[in-house]
PDB file of C-alpha atoms in Angstrom:
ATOM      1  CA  UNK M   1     -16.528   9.997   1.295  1.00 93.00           C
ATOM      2  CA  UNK M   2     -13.083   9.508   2.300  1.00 95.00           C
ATOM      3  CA  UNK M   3     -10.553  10.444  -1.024  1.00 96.00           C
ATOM      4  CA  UNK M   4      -7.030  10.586  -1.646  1.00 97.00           C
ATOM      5  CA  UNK M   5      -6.232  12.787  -5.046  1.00 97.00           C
ATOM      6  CA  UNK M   6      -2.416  12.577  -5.793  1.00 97.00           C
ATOM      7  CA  UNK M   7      -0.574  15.150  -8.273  1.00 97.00           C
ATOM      8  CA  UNK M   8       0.085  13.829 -11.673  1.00 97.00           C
ATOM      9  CA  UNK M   9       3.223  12.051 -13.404  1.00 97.00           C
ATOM     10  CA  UNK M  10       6.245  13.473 -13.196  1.00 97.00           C
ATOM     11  CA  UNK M  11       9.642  13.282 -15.489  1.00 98.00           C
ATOM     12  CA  UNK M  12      12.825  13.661 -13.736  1.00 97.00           C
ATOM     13  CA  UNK M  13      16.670  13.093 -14.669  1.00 97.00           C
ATOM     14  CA  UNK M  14      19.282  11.264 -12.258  1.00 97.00           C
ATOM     15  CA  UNK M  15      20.220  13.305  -9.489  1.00 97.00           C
ATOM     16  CA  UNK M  16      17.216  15.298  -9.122  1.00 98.00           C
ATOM     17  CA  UNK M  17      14.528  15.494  -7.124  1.00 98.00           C
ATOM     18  CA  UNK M  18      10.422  14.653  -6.929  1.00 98.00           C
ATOM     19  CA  UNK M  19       7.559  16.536  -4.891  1.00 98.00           C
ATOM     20  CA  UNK M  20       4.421  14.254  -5.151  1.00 98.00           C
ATOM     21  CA  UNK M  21       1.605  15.694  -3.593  1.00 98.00           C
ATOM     22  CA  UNK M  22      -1.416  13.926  -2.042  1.00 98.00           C
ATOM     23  CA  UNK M  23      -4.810  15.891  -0.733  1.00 98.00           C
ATOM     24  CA  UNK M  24      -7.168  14.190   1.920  1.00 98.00           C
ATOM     25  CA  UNK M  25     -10.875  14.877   1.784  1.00 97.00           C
ATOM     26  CA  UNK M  26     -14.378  13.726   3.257  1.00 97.00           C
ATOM     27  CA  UNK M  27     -12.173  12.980   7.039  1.00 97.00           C
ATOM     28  CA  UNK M  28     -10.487  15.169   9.375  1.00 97.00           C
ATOM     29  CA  UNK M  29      -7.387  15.199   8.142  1.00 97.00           C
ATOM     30  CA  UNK M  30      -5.121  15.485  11.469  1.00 97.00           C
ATOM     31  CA  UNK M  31      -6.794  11.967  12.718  1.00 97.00           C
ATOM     32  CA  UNK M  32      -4.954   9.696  10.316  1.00 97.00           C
ATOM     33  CA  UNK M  33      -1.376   9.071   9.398  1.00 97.00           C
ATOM     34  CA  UNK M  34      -0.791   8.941   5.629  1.00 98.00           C
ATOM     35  CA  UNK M  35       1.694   6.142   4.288  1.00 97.00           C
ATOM     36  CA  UNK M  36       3.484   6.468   1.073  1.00 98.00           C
ATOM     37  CA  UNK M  37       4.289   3.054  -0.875  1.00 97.00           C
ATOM     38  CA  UNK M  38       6.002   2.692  -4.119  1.00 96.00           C
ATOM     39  CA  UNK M  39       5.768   0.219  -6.843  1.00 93.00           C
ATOM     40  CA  UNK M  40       8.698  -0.161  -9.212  1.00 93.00           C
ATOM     41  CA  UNK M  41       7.749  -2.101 -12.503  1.00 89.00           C
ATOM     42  CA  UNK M  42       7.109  -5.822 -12.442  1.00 84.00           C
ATOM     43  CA  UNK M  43       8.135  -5.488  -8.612  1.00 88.00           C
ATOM     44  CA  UNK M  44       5.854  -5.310  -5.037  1.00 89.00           C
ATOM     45  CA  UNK M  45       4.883  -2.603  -3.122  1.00 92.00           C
ATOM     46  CA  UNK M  46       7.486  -1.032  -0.673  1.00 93.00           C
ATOM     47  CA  UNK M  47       6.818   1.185   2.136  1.00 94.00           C
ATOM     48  CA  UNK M  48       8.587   4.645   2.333  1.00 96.00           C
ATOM     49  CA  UNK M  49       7.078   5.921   5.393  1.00 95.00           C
ATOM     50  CA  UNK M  50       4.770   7.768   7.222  1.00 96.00           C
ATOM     51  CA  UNK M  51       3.527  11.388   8.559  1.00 97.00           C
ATOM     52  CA  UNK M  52       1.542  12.169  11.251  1.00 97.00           C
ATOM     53  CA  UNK M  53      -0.736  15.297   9.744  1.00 97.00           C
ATOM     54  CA  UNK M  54      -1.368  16.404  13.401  1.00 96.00           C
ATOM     55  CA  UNK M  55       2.057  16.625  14.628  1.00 96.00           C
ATOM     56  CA  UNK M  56       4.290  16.540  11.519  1.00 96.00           C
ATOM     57  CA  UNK M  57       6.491  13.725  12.980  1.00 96.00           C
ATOM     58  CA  UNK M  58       7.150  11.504  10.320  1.00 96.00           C
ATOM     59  CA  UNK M  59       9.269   7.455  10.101  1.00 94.00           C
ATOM     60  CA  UNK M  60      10.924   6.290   7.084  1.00 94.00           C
ATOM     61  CA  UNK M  61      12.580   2.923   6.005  1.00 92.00           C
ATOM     62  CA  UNK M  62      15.845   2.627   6.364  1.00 90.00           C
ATOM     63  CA  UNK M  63      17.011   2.216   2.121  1.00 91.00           C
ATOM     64  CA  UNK M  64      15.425   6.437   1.884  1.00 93.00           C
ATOM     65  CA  UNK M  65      16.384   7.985   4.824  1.00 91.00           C
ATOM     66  CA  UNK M  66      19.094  10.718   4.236  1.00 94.00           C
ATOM     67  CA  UNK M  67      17.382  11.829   1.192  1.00 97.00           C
ATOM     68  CA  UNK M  68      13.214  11.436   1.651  1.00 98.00           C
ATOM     69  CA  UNK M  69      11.173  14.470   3.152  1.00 98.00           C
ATOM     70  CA  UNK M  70       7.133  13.934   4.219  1.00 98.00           C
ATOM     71  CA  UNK M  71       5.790  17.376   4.973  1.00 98.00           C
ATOM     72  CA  UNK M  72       2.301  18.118   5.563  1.00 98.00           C
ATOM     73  CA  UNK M  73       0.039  21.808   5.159  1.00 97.00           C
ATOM     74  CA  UNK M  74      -2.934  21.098   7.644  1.00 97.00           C
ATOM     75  CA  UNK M  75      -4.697  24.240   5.956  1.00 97.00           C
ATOM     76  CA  UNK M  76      -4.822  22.530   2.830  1.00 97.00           C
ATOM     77  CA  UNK M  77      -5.332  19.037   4.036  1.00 98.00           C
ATOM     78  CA  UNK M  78      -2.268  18.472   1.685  1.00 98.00           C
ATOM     79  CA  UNK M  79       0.747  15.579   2.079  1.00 98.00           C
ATOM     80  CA  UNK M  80       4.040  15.852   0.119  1.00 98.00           C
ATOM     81  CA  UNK M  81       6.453  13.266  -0.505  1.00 98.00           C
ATOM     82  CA  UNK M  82       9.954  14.604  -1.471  1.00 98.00           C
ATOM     83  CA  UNK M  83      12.598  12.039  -2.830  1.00 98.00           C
ATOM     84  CA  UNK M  84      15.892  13.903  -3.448  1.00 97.00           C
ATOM     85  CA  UNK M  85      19.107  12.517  -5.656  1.00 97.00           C
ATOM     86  CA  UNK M  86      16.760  10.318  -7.778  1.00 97.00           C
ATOM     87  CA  UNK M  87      17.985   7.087  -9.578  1.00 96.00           C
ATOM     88  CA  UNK M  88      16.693   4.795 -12.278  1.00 96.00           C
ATOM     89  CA  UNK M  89      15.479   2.347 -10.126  1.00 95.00           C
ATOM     90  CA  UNK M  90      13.718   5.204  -8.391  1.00 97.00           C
ATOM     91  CA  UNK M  91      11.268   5.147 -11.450  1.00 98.00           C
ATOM     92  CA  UNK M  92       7.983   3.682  -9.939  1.00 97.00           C
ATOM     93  CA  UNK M  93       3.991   4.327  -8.877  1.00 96.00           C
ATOM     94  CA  UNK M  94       4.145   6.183  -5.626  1.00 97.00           C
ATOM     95  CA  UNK M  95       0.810   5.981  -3.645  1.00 97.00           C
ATOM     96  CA  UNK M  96      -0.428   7.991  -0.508  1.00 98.00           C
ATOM     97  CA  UNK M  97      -2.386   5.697   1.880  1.00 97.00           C
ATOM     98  CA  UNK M  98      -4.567   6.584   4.844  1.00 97.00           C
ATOM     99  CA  UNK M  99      -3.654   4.598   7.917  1.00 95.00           C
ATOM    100  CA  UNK M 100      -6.364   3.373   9.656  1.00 93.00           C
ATOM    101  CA  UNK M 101      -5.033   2.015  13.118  1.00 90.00           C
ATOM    102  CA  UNK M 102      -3.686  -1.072  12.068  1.00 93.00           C
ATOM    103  CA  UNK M 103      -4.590  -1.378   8.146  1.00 96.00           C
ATOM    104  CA  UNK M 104      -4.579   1.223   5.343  1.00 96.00           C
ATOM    105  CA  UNK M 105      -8.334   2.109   4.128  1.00 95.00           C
ATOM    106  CA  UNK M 106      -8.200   4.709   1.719  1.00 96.00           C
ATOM    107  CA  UNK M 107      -5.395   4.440  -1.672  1.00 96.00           C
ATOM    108  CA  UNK M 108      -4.710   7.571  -3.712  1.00 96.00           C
ATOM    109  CA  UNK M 109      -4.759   6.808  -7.349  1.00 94.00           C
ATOM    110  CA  UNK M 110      -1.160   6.757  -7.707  1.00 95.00           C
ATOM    111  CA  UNK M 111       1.569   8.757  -9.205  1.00 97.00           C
ATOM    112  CA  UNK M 112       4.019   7.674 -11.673  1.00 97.00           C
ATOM    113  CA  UNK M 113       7.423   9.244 -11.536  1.00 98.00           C
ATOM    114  CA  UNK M 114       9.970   8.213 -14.032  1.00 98.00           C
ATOM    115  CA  UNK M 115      13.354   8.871 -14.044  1.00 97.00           C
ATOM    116  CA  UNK M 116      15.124   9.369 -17.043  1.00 96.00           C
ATOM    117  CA  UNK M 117      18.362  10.494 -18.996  1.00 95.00           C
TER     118      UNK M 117
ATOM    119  CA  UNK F   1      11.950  -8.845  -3.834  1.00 64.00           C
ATOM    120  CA  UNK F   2       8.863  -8.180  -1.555  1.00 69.00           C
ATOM    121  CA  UNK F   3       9.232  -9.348   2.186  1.00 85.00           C
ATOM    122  CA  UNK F   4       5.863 -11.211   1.927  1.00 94.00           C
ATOM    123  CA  UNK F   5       6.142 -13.974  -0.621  1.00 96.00           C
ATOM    124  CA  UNK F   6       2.695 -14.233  -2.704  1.00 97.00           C
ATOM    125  CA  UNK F   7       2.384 -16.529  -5.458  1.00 97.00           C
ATOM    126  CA  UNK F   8       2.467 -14.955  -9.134  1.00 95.00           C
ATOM    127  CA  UNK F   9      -1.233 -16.003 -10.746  1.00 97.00           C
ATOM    128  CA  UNK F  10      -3.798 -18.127 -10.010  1.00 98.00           C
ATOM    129  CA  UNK F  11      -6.524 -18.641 -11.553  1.00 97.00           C
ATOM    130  CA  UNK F  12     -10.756 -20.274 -11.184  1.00 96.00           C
ATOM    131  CA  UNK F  13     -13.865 -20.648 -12.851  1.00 97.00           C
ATOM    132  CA  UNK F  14     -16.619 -18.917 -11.917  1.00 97.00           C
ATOM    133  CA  UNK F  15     -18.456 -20.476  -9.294  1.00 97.00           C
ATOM    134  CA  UNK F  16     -15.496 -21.925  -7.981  1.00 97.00           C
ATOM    135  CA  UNK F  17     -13.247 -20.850  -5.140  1.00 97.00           C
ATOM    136  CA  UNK F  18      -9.193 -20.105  -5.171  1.00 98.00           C
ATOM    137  CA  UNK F  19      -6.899 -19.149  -1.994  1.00 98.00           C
ATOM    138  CA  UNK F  20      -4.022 -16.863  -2.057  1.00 98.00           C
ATOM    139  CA  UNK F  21      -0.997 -17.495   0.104  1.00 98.00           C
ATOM    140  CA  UNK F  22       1.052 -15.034   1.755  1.00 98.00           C
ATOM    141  CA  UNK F  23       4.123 -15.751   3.497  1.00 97.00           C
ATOM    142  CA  UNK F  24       5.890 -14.160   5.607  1.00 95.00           C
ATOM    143  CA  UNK F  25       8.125 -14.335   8.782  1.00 94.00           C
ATOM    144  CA  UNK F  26       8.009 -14.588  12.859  1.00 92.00           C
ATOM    145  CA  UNK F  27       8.569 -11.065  12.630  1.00 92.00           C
ATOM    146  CA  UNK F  28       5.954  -9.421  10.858  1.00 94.00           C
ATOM    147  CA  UNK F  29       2.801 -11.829   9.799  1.00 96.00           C
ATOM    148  CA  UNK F  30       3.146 -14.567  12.342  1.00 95.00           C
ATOM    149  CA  UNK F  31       3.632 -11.999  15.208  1.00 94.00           C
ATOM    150  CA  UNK F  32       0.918  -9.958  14.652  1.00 95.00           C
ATOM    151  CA  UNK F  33      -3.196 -10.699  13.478  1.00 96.00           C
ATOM    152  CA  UNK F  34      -2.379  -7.216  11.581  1.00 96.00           C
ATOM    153  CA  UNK F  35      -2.537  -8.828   7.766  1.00 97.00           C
ATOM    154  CA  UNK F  36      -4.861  -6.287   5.338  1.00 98.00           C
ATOM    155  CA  UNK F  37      -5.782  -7.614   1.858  1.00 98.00           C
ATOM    156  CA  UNK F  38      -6.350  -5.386  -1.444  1.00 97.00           C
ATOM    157  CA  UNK F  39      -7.928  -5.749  -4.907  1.00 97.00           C
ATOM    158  CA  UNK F  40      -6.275  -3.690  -7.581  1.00 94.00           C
ATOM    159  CA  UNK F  41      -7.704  -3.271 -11.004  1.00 94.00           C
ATOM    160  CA  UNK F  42      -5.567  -1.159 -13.563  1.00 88.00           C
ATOM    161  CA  UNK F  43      -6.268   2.514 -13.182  1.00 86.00           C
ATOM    162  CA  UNK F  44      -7.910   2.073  -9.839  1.00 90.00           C
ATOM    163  CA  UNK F  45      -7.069   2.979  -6.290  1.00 91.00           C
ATOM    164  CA  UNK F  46      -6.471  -0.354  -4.600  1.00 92.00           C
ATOM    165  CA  UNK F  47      -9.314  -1.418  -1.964  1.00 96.00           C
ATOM    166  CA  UNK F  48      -9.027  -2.916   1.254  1.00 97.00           C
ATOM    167  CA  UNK F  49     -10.744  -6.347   1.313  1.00 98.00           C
ATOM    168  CA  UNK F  50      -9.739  -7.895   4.856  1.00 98.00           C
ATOM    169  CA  UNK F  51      -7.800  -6.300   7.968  1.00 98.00           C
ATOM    170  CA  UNK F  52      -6.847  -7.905  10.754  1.00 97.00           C
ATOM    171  CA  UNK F  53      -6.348 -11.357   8.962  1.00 97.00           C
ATOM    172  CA  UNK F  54     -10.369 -12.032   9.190  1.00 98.00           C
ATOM    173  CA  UNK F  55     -12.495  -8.923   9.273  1.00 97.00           C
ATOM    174  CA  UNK F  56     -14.431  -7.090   6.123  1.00 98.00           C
ATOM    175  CA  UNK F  57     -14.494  -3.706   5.649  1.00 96.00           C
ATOM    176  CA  UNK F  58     -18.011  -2.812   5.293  1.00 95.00           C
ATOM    177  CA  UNK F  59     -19.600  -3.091   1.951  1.00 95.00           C
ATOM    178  CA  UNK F  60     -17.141  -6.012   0.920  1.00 97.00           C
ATOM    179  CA  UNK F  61     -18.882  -9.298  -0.436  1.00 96.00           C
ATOM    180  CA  UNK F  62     -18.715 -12.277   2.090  1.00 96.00           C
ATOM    181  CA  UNK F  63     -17.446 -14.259  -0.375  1.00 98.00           C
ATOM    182  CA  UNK F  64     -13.820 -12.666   0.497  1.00 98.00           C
ATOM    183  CA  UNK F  65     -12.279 -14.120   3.334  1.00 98.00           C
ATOM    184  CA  UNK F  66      -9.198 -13.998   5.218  1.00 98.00           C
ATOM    185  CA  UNK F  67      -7.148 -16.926   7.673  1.00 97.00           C
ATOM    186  CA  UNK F  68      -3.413 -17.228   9.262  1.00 98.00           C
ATOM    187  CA  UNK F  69      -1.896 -19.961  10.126  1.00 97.00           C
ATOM    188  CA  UNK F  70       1.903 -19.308  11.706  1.00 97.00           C
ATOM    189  CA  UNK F  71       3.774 -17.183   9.326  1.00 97.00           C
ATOM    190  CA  UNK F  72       1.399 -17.560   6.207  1.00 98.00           C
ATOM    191  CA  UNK F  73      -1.565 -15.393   5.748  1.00 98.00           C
ATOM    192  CA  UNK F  74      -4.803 -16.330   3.088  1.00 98.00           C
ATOM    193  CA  UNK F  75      -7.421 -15.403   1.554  1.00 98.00           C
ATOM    194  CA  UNK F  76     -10.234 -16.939  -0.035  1.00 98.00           C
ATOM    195  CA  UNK F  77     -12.438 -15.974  -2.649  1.00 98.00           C
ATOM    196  CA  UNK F  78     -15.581 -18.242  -2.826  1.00 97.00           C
ATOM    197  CA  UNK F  79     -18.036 -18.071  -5.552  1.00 97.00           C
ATOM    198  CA  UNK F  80     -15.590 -16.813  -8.315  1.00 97.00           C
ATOM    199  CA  UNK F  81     -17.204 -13.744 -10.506  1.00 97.00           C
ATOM    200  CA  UNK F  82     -15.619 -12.273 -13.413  1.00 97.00           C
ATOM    201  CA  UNK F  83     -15.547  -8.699 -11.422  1.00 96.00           C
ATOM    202  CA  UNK F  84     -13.260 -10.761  -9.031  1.00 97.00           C
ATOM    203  CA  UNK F  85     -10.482 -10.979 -11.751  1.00 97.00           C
ATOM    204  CA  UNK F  86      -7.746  -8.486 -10.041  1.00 97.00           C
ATOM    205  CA  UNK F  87      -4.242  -8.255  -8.844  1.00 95.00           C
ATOM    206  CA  UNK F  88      -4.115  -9.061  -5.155  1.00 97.00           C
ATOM    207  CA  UNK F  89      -1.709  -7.866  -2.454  1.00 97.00           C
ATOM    208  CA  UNK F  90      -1.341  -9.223   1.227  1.00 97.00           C
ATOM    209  CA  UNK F  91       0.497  -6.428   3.930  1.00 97.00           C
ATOM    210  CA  UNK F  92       1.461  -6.838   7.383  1.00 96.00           C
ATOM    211  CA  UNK F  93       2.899  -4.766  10.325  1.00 94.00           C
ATOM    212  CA  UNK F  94       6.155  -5.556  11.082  1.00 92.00           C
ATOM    213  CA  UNK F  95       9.512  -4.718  12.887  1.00 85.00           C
ATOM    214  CA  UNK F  96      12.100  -5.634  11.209  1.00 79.00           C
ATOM    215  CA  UNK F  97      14.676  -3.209  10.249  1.00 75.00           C
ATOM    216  CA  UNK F  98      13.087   0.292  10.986  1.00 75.00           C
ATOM    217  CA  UNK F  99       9.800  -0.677   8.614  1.00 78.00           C
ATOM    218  CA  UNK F 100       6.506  -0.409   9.405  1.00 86.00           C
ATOM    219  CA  UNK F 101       4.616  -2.553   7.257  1.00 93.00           C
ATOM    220  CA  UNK F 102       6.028  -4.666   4.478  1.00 94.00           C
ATOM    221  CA  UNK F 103       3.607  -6.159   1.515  1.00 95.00           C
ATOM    222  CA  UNK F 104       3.633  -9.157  -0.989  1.00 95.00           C
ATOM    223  CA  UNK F 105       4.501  -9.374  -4.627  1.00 93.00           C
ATOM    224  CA  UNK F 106       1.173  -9.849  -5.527  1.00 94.00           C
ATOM    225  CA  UNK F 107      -0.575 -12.261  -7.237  1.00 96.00           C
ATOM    226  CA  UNK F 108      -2.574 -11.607 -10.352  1.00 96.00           C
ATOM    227  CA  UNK F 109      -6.049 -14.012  -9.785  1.00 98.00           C
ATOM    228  CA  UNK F 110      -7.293 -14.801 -13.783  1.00 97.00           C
ATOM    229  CA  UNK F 111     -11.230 -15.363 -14.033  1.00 97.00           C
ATOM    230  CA  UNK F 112     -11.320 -18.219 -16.613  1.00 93.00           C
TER     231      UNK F 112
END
């Protein structure tokens, strides 16, 4: 079956930065984009953005670009999310999705990054 | 602040049935039949429920059903169960700004 195992929590001070990692198994790996979404405390989800594991070409949201990386290792059937120059209000559950066409079907379990002094 | 506005809680008896709003604008749920639908219990992977506005993912109960009307999105949950107690999250494709997809607030549906 179709799962989505994300890397465990992570500690990190202001000004550095994350490497969340999310492995795909039980589908070919290069059919499907993978989405990452945050969720800060108390708040929504938010989309980050998007990599195609076939040809690497990846879309962001406006608020991370400059500083957010999505790099994929097709041998592995691994995703990272990088998130460089971190802030408090970075401090949130990152989750890998698996895009399916126009809906996401498949959630990692989620990663909780916290950024602290 | 999310871009799709969900209500906070609501809440049924079992047996009974509850609908969850989700409102959003001309630019993301009332341009496109592209609204998905997830339970979330604590320490779980979210699950898709609906996609597309209406359709079930196979294996999901008929009781869960989804509807749009202009720029607000629902779903319904007939025949309340406990199991059904959950937060809930509404997403939609969109193009505003250089997003993809934006997603509700949640709402957190209490099984009384």
């Amino acid at each position: 079956q179709v799962q989505l195992v994300q890397s465990g929590a992570e500690v990190k001070k202001p000004g550095a930065s994350m490497k969340v990692s999310c492995k795909a198994s039980g589908y070919i790996f290069t059919d499907f984009y993978i989405h990452w979404v945050r969720q800060a405390r108390g708040q929504g989800l938010e989309w980050v953005g998007r990599i195609n594991p076939n040809s690497g070409d990846t879309k962001f949201a406006q608020k991370f670009q400059g500083r957010v990386t999505m790099t994929r290792d097709t041998s592995i059937s691994i995703v990272y999310l990088e998130l460089s120059r971190l802030q408090f209000d970075d401090t949130a559950l990152y989750y890998c999705l698996r895009g399916a066409g126009t809906t996401f079907d498949s959630w990692g379990q989620g990663t909780l990054v916290t950024v602290s002094s | 602040q999310s871009a799709l506005t969900q209500p906070a809680s609501v809440s049924g008896s079992p047996g009974q049935s509850i609908t969850i709003s989700c409102t959003g604008t001309n630019s993301d749920v009332g341009a496109y039949n592209y609204v998905s639908w997830f339970q979330h219990h604590p320490g779980k992977a979210p699950k898709l429920m609906i996609y597309d506005v209406i359709n079930r993912p196979s294996g999901v109960s008929n009781r869960f059903s989804g509807s749009k009307s202009g720029n607000t999105a629902s779903l319904t949950i007939s025949g309340l169960q406990a199991e059904d107690e959950a937060d809930y999250y509404c997403s939609s494709y969109t193009t505003i700004n250089t997003l993809d997809w934006v997603f509700g607030g949640g709402t957190k549906l209490t099984v009384l």
